[in-house]
mmCIF file of C-alpha atoms in Angstrom:
data_model
loop_
_atom_site.group_PDB
_atom_site.id
_atom_site.type_symbol
_atom_site.label_atom_id
_atom_site.label_comp_id
_atom_site.label_asym_id
_atom_site.label_seq_id
_atom_site.Cartn_x
_atom_site.Cartn_y
_atom_site.Cartn_z
ATOM 1 C CA MET A 14 46.998 -48.437 2.969
ATOM 2 C CA SER A 15 44.870 -45.280 2.913
ATOM 3 C CA VAL A 16 41.472 -45.408 1.332
ATOM 4 C CA ALA A 17 40.190 -42.401 -0.625
ATOM 5 C CA PRO A 18 36.824 -41.140 0.584
ATOM 6 C CA SER A 19 33.956 -42.245 -1.578
ATOM 7 C CA PRO A 20 32.472 -39.514 -3.787
ATOM 8 C CA GLU A 21 29.258 -37.801 -2.669
ATOM 9 C CA PRO A 22 26.250 -39.650 -4.071
ATOM 10 C CA ALA A 23 24.994 -38.098 -7.266
ATOM 11 C CA THR A 24 21.498 -37.868 -5.866
ATOM 12 C CA ALA A 25 22.667 -35.631 -3.021
ATOM 13 C CA ARG A 26 24.391 -33.243 -5.423
ATOM 14 C CA ALA A 27 21.349 -33.200 -7.672
ATOM 15 C CA ASP A 28 19.018 -32.409 -4.757
ATOM 16 C CA SER A 29 21.123 -29.537 -3.418
ATOM 17 C CA ALA A 30 20.689 -27.325 -6.498
ATOM 18 C CA PRO A 31 16.858 -27.283 -6.437
ATOM 19 C CA ARG A 32 16.919 -26.561 -2.696
ATOM 20 C CA ALA A 33 19.318 -23.661 -3.189
ATOM 21 C CA LEU A 34 17.184 -22.334 -6.023
ATOM 22 C CA LEU A 35 14.062 -22.617 -3.893
ATOM 23 C CA ASN A 36 15.692 -20.754 -1.034
ATOM 24 C CA SER A 37 16.785 -17.947 -3.368
ATOM 25 C CA ARG A 38 13.293 -17.265 -4.663
ATOM 26 C CA PRO A 39 11.685 -14.087 -3.279
ATOM 27 C CA ALA A 40 8.796 -14.663 -0.890
ATOM 28 C CA ARG A 41 5.401 -14.303 -2.477
ATOM 29 C CA VAL A 42 3.003 -11.635 -1.237
ATOM 30 C CA THR A 43 -0.099 -13.140 0.351
ATOM 31 C CA VAL A 44 -3.252 -11.469 -0.968
ATOM 32 C CA ALA A 45 -6.915 -11.695 -0.004
ATOM 33 C CA VAL A 46 -9.612 -10.392 -2.359
ATOM 34 C CA HIS A 47 -12.937 -9.044 -1.051
ATOM 35 C CA ALA A 48 -15.839 -8.293 -3.397
ATOM 36 C CA ALA A 49 -19.587 -8.478 -2.828
ATOM 37 C CA ASP A 50 -19.998 -9.077 -6.573
ATOM 38 C CA LEU A 51 -18.719 -12.556 -7.463
ATOM 39 C CA VAL A 52 -17.970 -11.518 -11.053
ATOM 40 C CA LEU A 53 -15.714 -8.679 -9.871
ATOM 41 C CA ARG A 54 -13.887 -10.993 -7.485
ATOM 42 C CA VAL A 55 -13.337 -13.720 -10.068
ATOM 43 C CA GLY A 56 -11.913 -11.218 -12.553
ATOM 44 C CA ILE A 57 -9.231 -10.010 -10.128
ATOM 45 C CA VAL A 58 -8.481 -13.482 -8.745
ATOM 46 C CA GLN A 59 -7.972 -14.999 -12.197
ATOM 47 C CA GLN A 60 -5.414 -12.331 -13.103
ATOM 48 C CA LEU A 61 -3.449 -12.636 -9.871
ATOM 49 C CA ARG A 62 -3.526 -16.437 -9.811
ATOM 50 C CA GLN A 63 -1.302 -16.535 -12.894
ATOM 51 C CA ARG A 64 1.515 -14.599 -11.246
ATOM 52 C CA PRO A 65 4.299 -16.247 -9.214
ATOM 53 C CA GLU A 66 4.811 -13.100 -7.123
ATOM 54 C CA VAL A 67 1.403 -13.533 -5.499
ATOM 55 C CA GLU A 68 -0.112 -16.159 -3.227
ATOM 56 C CA LEU A 69 -3.885 -15.894 -2.971
ATOM 57 C CA VAL A 70 -5.439 -16.798 0.372
ATOM 58 C CA ASP A 71 -9.045 -17.501 1.252
ATOM 59 C CA GLY A 72 -11.253 -18.568 4.126
ATOM 60 C CA PRO A 73 -9.833 -18.183 7.648
ATOM 61 C CA ASP A 74 -6.426 -17.149 6.242
ATOM 62 C CA THR A 75 -7.730 -13.879 4.779
ATOM 63 C CA ASP A 76 -7.234 -11.981 8.046
ATOM 64 C CA GLN A 77 -3.509 -12.805 7.930
ATOM 65 C CA ALA A 78 -2.940 -11.726 4.309
ATOM 66 C CA GLN A 79 -0.224 -9.112 3.823
ATOM 67 C CA VAL A 80 -2.431 -7.278 1.338
ATOM 68 C CA THR A 81 -6.220 -7.122 1.080
ATOM 69 C CA LEU A 82 -7.799 -5.909 -2.155
ATOM 70 C CA VAL A 83 -11.377 -4.631 -1.949
ATOM 71 C CA VAL A 84 -13.057 -4.606 -5.350
ATOM 72 C CA VAL A 85 -16.203 -2.471 -5.719
ATOM 73 C CA ASP A 86 -18.277 -0.465 -8.171
ATOM 74 C CA GLY A 87 -18.357 2.527 -5.847
ATOM 75 C CA VAL A 88 -17.948 3.479 -2.209
ATOM 76 C CA ASP A 89 -21.059 3.338 -0.035
ATOM 77 C CA ASP A 90 -21.628 2.894 3.706
ATOM 78 C CA GLU A 91 -21.248 -0.893 3.472
ATOM 79 C CA VAL A 92 -17.882 -0.574 1.708
ATOM 80 C CA ALA A 93 -16.743 2.057 4.221
ATOM 81 C CA ALA A 94 -17.679 -0.276 7.091
ATOM 82 C CA LEU A 95 -15.566 -3.057 5.553
ATOM 83 C CA LEU A 96 -12.621 -0.693 5.084
ATOM 84 C CA HIS A 97 -12.893 0.446 8.703
ATOM 85 C CA ARG A 98 -12.836 -3.172 9.864
ATOM 86 C CA LEU A 99 -9.762 -3.919 7.778
ATOM 87 C CA ARG A 100 -8.079 -0.786 9.105
ATOM 88 C CA HIS A 101 -7.987 -2.316 12.581
ATOM 89 C CA ASN A 102 -6.363 -5.523 11.322
ATOM 90 C CA ARG A 103 -2.649 -4.778 11.757
ATOM 91 C CA ALA A 104 -1.668 -7.891 9.792
ATOM 92 C CA THR A 105 -2.894 -6.517 6.471
ATOM 93 C CA ARG A 106 -2.740 -3.360 4.347
ATOM 94 C CA THR A 107 -5.682 -2.480 2.138
ATOM 95 C CA GLY A 108 -5.967 -1.497 -1.506
ATOM 96 C CA LEU A 109 -9.192 -0.384 -3.190
ATOM 97 C CA ILE A 110 -10.075 -1.205 -6.801
ATOM 98 C CA ALA A 111 -13.143 0.834 -7.718
ATOM 99 C CA GLY A 112 -15.279 1.366 -10.776
ATOM 100 C CA SER A 113 -15.704 5.005 -9.847
ATOM 101 C CA LEU A 114 -15.234 7.360 -6.913
ATOM 102 C CA GLY A 115 -17.791 10.094 -6.397
ATOM 103 C CA PRO A 116 -17.114 13.521 -4.851
ATOM 104 C CA GLY A 117 -15.482 13.152 -1.471
ATOM 105 C CA ALA A 118 -15.099 9.379 -1.823
ATOM 106 C CA LEU A 119 -11.310 9.463 -2.179
ATOM 107 C CA GLN A 120 -10.860 11.408 1.046
ATOM 108 C CA ARG A 121 -13.304 9.041 2.743
ATOM 109 C CA VAL A 122 -11.432 5.879 1.779
ATOM 110 C CA ILE A 123 -8.088 7.389 2.807
ATOM 111 C CA GLU A 124 -9.584 8.159 6.199
ATOM 112 C CA CYS A 125 -10.649 4.506 6.317
ATOM 113 C CA GLY A 126 -6.990 3.518 6.094
ATOM 114 C CA VAL A 127 -6.767 2.538 2.430
ATOM 115 C CA ALA A 128 -3.143 2.449 1.290
ATOM 116 C CA ALA A 129 -3.735 2.493 -2.478
ATOM 117 C CA VAL A 130 -6.475 3.144 -5.007
ATOM 118 C CA MET A 131 -6.807 1.896 -8.577
ATOM 119 C CA ARG A 132 -9.564 2.264 -11.140
ATOM 120 C CA ARG A 133 -11.051 -1.069 -12.130
ATOM 121 C CA ALA A 134 -10.735 -0.186 -15.826
ATOM 122 C CA GLU A 135 -6.946 0.081 -15.350
ATOM 123 C CA ALA A 136 -6.577 -3.147 -13.353
ATOM 124 C CA ASP A 137 -4.667 -5.307 -15.809
ATOM 125 C CA GLN A 138 -2.399 -8.096 -14.599
ATOM 126 C CA ASP A 139 0.871 -6.137 -14.501
ATOM 127 C CA ARG A 140 -0.668 -3.117 -12.777
ATOM 128 C CA LEU A 141 -2.354 -5.326 -10.214
ATOM 129 C CA VAL A 142 0.919 -7.021 -9.331
ATOM 130 C CA HIS A 143 2.684 -3.652 -9.139
ATOM 131 C CA LEU A 144 -0.073 -2.398 -6.840
ATOM 132 C CA VAL A 145 0.140 -5.456 -4.588
ATOM 133 C CA LYS A 146 3.923 -5.235 -4.269
ATOM 134 C CA ALA A 147 3.802 -1.492 -3.561
ATOM 135 C CA ILE A 148 1.217 -1.978 -0.810
ATOM 136 C CA ALA A 149 3.230 -4.817 0.714
ATOM 137 C CA ASN A 150 6.327 -2.566 0.712
ATOM 138 C CA GLY A 151 4.516 0.125 2.671
ATOM 139 C CA GLU A 152 3.936 2.473 -0.258
ATOM 140 C CA GLY A 153 0.819 4.503 -0.985
ATOM 141 C CA VAL A 154 -0.491 4.532 -4.562
ATOM 142 C CA LEU A 155 -2.971 6.931 -6.181
ATOM 143 C CA PRO A 156 -3.630 7.748 -9.848
ATOM 144 C CA GLY A 157 -2.140 11.139 -10.654
ATOM 145 C CA ASP A 158 -5.438 12.828 -11.452
ATOM 146 C CA MET A 159 -7.005 11.552 -8.217
ATOM 147 C CA LEU A 160 -4.093 12.929 -6.231
ATOM 148 C CA GLY A 161 -4.485 16.266 -7.999
ATOM 149 C CA LYS A 162 -8.192 16.418 -7.124
ATOM 150 C CA LEU A 163 -7.431 15.513 -3.514
ATOM 151 C CA LEU A 164 -4.807 18.248 -3.282
ATOM 152 C CA THR A 165 -7.204 20.826 -4.734
ATOM 153 C CA HIS A 166 -10.010 19.753 -2.415
ATOM 154 C CA VAL A 167 -7.856 19.813 0.696
ATOM 155 C CA ALA A 168 -6.264 23.128 -0.246
ATOM 156 C CA SER A 169 -9.759 24.609 -0.438
ATOM 157 C CA LEU A 170 -10.600 23.222 3.004
ATOM 158 C CA HIS A 171 -7.337 24.629 4.340
ATOM 159 C CA ARG A 172 -8.106 28.132 3.104
ATOM 160 C CA SER A 173 -11.688 28.149 4.329
ATOM 161 C CA GLU A 174 -11.389 26.284 7.644
ATOM 162 C CA LEU A 175 -7.812 25.790 8.837
ATOM 163 C CA GLU A 176 -6.123 29.120 8.137
ATOM 164 C CA PRO A 177 -8.756 31.106 10.112
ATOM 165 C CA GLN A 178 -7.945 28.883 13.108
ATOM 166 C CA GLY A 179 -4.216 29.712 12.871
ATOM 167 C CA LEU A 180 -3.066 26.121 12.344
ATOM 168 C CA SER A 181 0.646 25.738 11.547
ATOM 169 C CA LEU A 182 3.319 23.195 10.676
ATOM 170 C CA SER A 183 4.236 22.642 14.314
ATOM 171 C CA SER A 184 3.225 18.948 14.396
ATOM 172 C CA LEU A 185 5.783 18.033 11.696
ATOM 173 C CA THR A 186 9.496 18.670 11.456
ATOM 174 C CA THR A 187 10.833 20.246 8.279
ATOM 175 C CA ARG A 188 12.257 16.897 7.180
ATOM 176 C CA GLU A 189 8.971 15.089 7.833
ATOM 177 C CA ALA A 190 6.975 17.711 5.940
ATOM 178 C CA ASP A 191 9.395 17.580 2.993
ATOM 179 C CA MET A 192 9.169 13.810 2.767
ATOM 180 C CA LEU A 193 5.373 13.810 2.976
ATOM 181 C CA ARG A 194 5.267 16.363 0.160
ATOM 182 C CA LEU A 195 7.323 13.990 -1.978
ATOM 183 C CA VAL A 196 5.008 11.093 -1.075
ATOM 184 C CA SER A 197 2.062 13.259 -2.161
ATOM 185 C CA GLU A 198 3.807 13.717 -5.522
ATOM 186 C CA GLY A 199 3.793 9.952 -6.018
ATOM 187 C CA MET A 200 7.441 9.222 -5.180
ATOM 188 C CA ASP A 201 8.404 5.890 -3.661
ATOM 189 C CA THR A 202 11.052 5.299 -0.990
ATOM 190 C CA ALA A 203 13.975 5.046 -3.422
ATOM 191 C CA GLU A 204 12.983 8.224 -5.271
ATOM 192 C CA ILE A 205 12.577 10.169 -2.022
ATOM 193 C CA ALA A 206 15.996 8.949 -0.876
ATOM 194 C CA ARG A 207 17.601 10.191 -4.092
ATOM 195 C CA LYS A 208 15.773 13.516 -3.929
ATOM 196 C CA THR A 209 16.636 14.226 -0.286
ATOM 197 C CA ALA A 210 20.087 12.568 -0.190
ATOM 198 C CA TYR A 211 19.019 10.402 2.748
ATOM 199 C CA SER A 212 19.283 6.621 2.800
ATOM 200 C CA GLU A 213 16.190 4.556 2.026
ATOM 201 C CA ARG A 214 16.299 3.281 5.602
ATOM 202 C CA THR A 215 16.186 6.844 6.937
ATOM 203 C CA VAL A 216 13.252 7.681 4.682
ATOM 204 C CA LYS A 217 11.341 4.631 5.915
ATOM 205 C CA ASN A 218 12.145 5.462 9.546
ATOM 206 C CA VAL A 219 11.053 9.095 9.215
ATOM 207 C CA LEU A 220 7.755 8.195 7.554
ATOM 208 C CA HIS A 221 7.157 5.405 10.052
ATOM 209 C CA GLU A 222 7.736 7.869 12.892
ATOM 210 C CA VAL A 223 5.153 10.260 11.429
ATOM 211 C CA THR A 224 2.471 7.597 11.019
ATOM 212 C CA THR A 225 3.156 6.167 14.483
ATOM 213 C CA ARG A 226 3.244 9.501 16.312
ATOM 214 C CA LEU A 227 0.083 10.789 14.682
ATOM 215 C CA GLN A 228 -1.603 7.350 14.976
ATOM 216 C CA LEU A 229 -2.156 7.042 11.234
ATOM 217 C CA ARG A 230 -2.597 3.850 9.247
ATOM 218 C CA ASN A 231 -0.132 4.307 6.367
ATOM 219 C CA ARG A 232 1.608 6.824 4.127
ATOM 220 C CA ALA A 233 -1.483 7.681 2.108
ATOM 221 C CA HIS A 234 -3.370 8.322 5.341
ATOM 222 C CA ALA A 235 -0.478 10.487 6.579
ATOM 223 C CA VAL A 236 -0.534 12.558 3.380
ATOM 224 C CA GLY A 237 -4.302 12.991 3.657
ATOM 225 C CA TYR A 238 -4.001 13.990 7.317
ATOM 226 C CA ALA A 239 -1.183 16.450 6.642
ATOM 227 C CA LEU A 240 -3.046 18.032 3.742
ATOM 228 C CA ARG A 241 -6.317 18.303 5.658
ATOM 229 C CA ASN A 242 -4.532 20.000 8.540
ATOM 230 C CA GLY A 243 -2.404 22.315 6.423
ATOM 231 C CA LEU A 244 0.837 20.606 7.417
ATOM 232 C CA ILE A 245 2.221 20.364 3.878
#
């Protein structure tokens, strides 16, 4: 006489659903927060700690964080030295949250490899998480008015210093220059793909090729470089 197989234990069925749910959850972005002022650091940490998209790391793990946020009142030589050190850590990408940026400070931090800038007064929980995710995805983020000032400043440098030297667009292809222009306008990968009719993968590959070939740190650095050299 045949014997029907015994049903799967209820506990096994019950355990499988939580495991499947756990495996379907998106990976959290690991974030380290640097601030010389403890009050500034605590303010940012408390906001991020409440969000499931973020995993805060500290101690020896900070050098392996996907994103490093540097929180400051302003940019001085000590802050620039920290940003330069972080620039050489290929495991992390850096965002700056500043109380204010004086004349020339924005260009300075971009040259230090900063991928994104946010004013501290605008750093609420949702904007912080958006900033962290954008940095982790390889995007550059600047407030619109800061980008406008940077463009004006670099255009002035181009007219006074680069044009007399006969510099041209020769170090960028037309496609690369077009995509960097769209990055400078604040577009992300998906928006650039729609605008240019290329796939998102192609957009990422083109921008990666530019940053690699010119030995630049990230998209924001590439835009700053291209603007300073009259390439876009």
